CSV table of C-alpha atoms in Angstrom, one decimal:
chain,number,residue,atom,x,y,z
A,1,MET,CA,8.5,-24.8,-6.5
A,2,THR,CA,12.0,-24.5,-4.0
A,3,THR,CA,12.3,-26.3,-1.0
A,4,ASN,CA,12.8,-22.1,0.1
A,5,GLU,CA,9.1,-21.6,-1.6
A,6,THR,CA,7.1,-23.8,0.8
A,7,ALA,CA,9.3,-23.2,3.7
A,8,THR,CA,8.6,-19.8,3.4
A,9,PRO,CA,3.8,-19.8,4.7
A,10,LYS,CA,4.8,-21.8,7.2
A,11,SER,CA,7.1,-20.1,8.9
A,12,SER,CA,5.4,-16.8,8.4
A,13,PHE,CA,2.7,-18.1,9.6
A,14,LEU,CA,4.4,-18.8,13.0
A,15,GLN,CA,5.8,-15.5,13.3
A,16,ASP,CA,3.0,-14.0,13.0
A,17,LEU,CA,1.0,-15.7,16.2
A,18,PRO,CA,1.2,-13.5,18.8
A,19,GLN,CA,4.1,-14.0,21.8
A,20,ARG,CA,4.1,-15.8,24.7
A,21,LEU,CA,4.1,-13.5,28.0
A,22,PRO,CA,5.7,-15.6,30.2
A,23,ASP,CA,6.5,-13.8,33.0
A,24,GLU,CA,2.4,-12.5,32.7
A,25,GLY,CA,0.7,-15.9,32.6
A,26,MET,CA,-0.2,-18.3,35.3
A,27,ILE,CA,1.5,-21.1,33.3
A,28,ALA,CA,3.0,-20.2,30.5
A,29,GLY,CA,2.3,-16.7,29.4
A,30,VAL,CA,-0.4,-18.2,26.4
A,31,SER,CA,-3.4,-16.7,27.6
A,32,ALA,CA,-1.6,-13.0,28.8
A,33,GLY,CA,-0.4,-12.8,24.8
A,34,ILE,CA,-2.9,-13.5,22.8
A,35,ALA,CA,-4.7,-10.9,25.0
A,36,ARG,CA,-2.3,-8.4,24.2
A,37,ARG,CA,-2.9,-8.8,20.8
A,38,LEU,CA,-6.7,-8.9,20.6
A,39,ASN,CA,-6.4,-5.5,22.9
A,40,VAL,CA,-8.5,-7.4,25.7
A,41,SER,CA,-8.3,-8.2,29.2
A,42,THR,CA,-6.5,-11.5,30.5
A,43,SER,CA,-8.8,-12.9,32.3
A,44,SER,CA,-11.3,-12.6,29.6
A,45,VAL,CA,-9.0,-15.1,27.3
A,46,ARG,CA,-8.9,-17.1,30.6
A,47,LEU,CA,-12.8,-17.5,31.9
A,48,ALA,CA,-13.0,-18.3,27.7
A,49,LEU,CA,-10.2,-21.2,27.9
A,50,LEU,CA,-12.2,-22.8,31.6
A,51,LEU,CA,-15.5,-22.1,29.8
A,52,SER,CA,-13.9,-23.9,26.4
A,53,LEU,CA,-13.4,-27.2,29.2
A,54,LEU,CA,-17.6,-27.6,29.2
A,55,PHE,CA,-16.9,-28.7,26.1
A,56,ALA,CA,-14.7,-32.1,26.0
A,57,GLY,CA,-11.8,-30.4,27.5
A,58,ALA,CA,-11.5,-28.7,24.8
A,59,GLY,CA,-9.8,-25.7,25.6
A,60,VAL,CA,-6.1,-27.9,27.0
A,61,PRO,CA,-5.8,-29.2,23.5
A,62,VAL,CA,-5.8,-25.9,21.9
A,63,TYR,CA,-3.0,-24.4,25.1
A,64,LEU,CA,-1.3,-26.9,24.1
A,65,ALA,CA,-1.1,-26.2,21.1
A,66,ALA,CA,-0.6,-22.3,21.3
A,67,TRP,CA,1.9,-23.1,24.2
A,68,LEU,CA,4.5,-25.0,21.8
A,69,LEU,CA,3.9,-22.7,18.7
A,70,MET,CA,4.4,-19.3,19.9
A,71,ARG,CA,7.0,-17.8,21.1
A,72,GLU,CA,8.2,-16.1,24.0
A,73,PRO,CA,9.1,-12.5,22.5
A,74,ASN,CA,13.5,-13.3,23.0
A,75,GLU,CA,13.0,-16.3,20.7
A,76,THR,CA,13.6,-16.1,17.1
A,77,ARG,CA,11.5,-19.7,16.8
A,78,SER,CA,9.0,-20.9,18.7
A,79,MET,CA,9.5,-24.4,20.7
A,80,GLY,CA,7.2,-26.6,17.5
A,81,GLU,CA,9.5,-24.6,14.8
A,82,SER,CA,12.3,-26.8,17.3
A,83,LEU,CA,10.8,-30.4,16.8
A,84,LEU,CA,12.1,-29.1,12.6
A,85,SER,CA,15.9,-28.7,13.5
A,86,THR,CA,18.4,-31.0,14.3
A,87,ASP,CA,18.8,-28.7,18.0
A,88,ALA,CA,19.3,-30.2,20.4
A,89,GLY,CA,18.5,-30.0,24.1
A,90,GLU,CA,15.9,-28.7,26.7
A,91,SER,CA,13.1,-26.9,24.4
A,92,ARG,CA,13.6,-29.6,21.9
A,93,THR,CA,12.4,-32.2,24.6
A,94,MET,CA,9.6,-30.1,26.2
A,95,ALA,CA,9.1,-29.2,22.7
A,96,ILE,CA,8.4,-33.6,22.1
A,97,VAL,CA,6.3,-33.9,25.1
A,98,LEU,CA,3.6,-30.8,24.3
A,99,ALA,CA,2.8,-31.9,21.4
A,100,ALA,CA,2.4,-35.9,22.1
A,101,ALA,CA,0.5,-34.0,24.4
A,102,THR,CA,-1.8,-32.0,22.2
A,103,VAL,CA,-2.2,-34.7,19.9
A,104,ILE,CA,-3.1,-37.0,22.5
A,105,THR,CA,-6.2,-34.9,24.4
A,106,ALA,CA,-7.4,-33.3,21.0
A,107,VAL,CA,-8.2,-36.4,19.6
A,108,GLY,CA,-9.6,-37.7,23.9
A,109,CYS,CA,-11.5,-34.4,23.2
A,110,ALA,CA,-12.5,-34.4,20.0
A,111,LEU,CA,-13.8,-39.0,19.9
A,112,PRO,CA,-16.0,-38.7,22.8
A,113,VAL,CA,-19.1,-37.2,21.4
A,114,GLY,CA,-17.9,-34.3,19.0
A,115,ALA,CA,-18.3,-32.2,21.7
A,116,GLY,CA,-15.0,-31.3,22.2
A,117,LEU,CA,-14.6,-30.7,18.2
A,118,LEU,CA,-16.8,-28.0,18.0
A,119,GLY,CA,-14.8,-26.1,21.6
A,120,MET,CA,-11.8,-26.7,20.2
A,121,VAL,CA,-13.3,-24.7,16.4
A,122,ALA,CA,-15.1,-22.3,18.1
A,123,LEU,CA,-12.5,-21.3,20.6
A,124,VAL,CA,-9.5,-20.9,17.4
A,125,GLY,CA,-12.4,-19.7,15.3
A,126,GLY,CA,-13.1,-17.2,18.2
A,127,TYR,CA,-9.5,-15.9,17.9
A,128,LEU,CA,-8.8,-15.8,14.4
A,129,TYR,CA,-12.8,-13.7,14.1
A,130,LEU,CA,-11.6,-11.4,16.6
A,131,ASP,CA,-8.0,-10.8,15.2
A,132,GLY,CA,-9.4,-10.2,11.6
A,133,ARG,CA,-11.6,-7.3,13.1
A,134,LYS,CA,-8.0,-5.2,13.8
């Protein structure tokens, strides 16, 4: 298998994610992008993320990871993809900060009692289930 063959699945996975809609969102447009993709209200996505805070703050790392991996409509790559490039700049710096925050909060949520890990799995699993029903 060549390098190009292994890069294709990763690239197509990231391109298939919903797009962030910062102009329609309160922070980064993650909830608005997910809501549009699932054809549900933005409020329901925000409520799910808010309720996930009861699971040891599970919504925080999930939101940060989505912010890192979802592209804006006018972008050719996400901030996460920019981490893999040789380009420098503000988006790469922001990507490093988001990646570090995602890892730190995910570990912090998952370690104490496991409820955070359960919450993260429930959020991501719920999204995948709803997205697969289309």
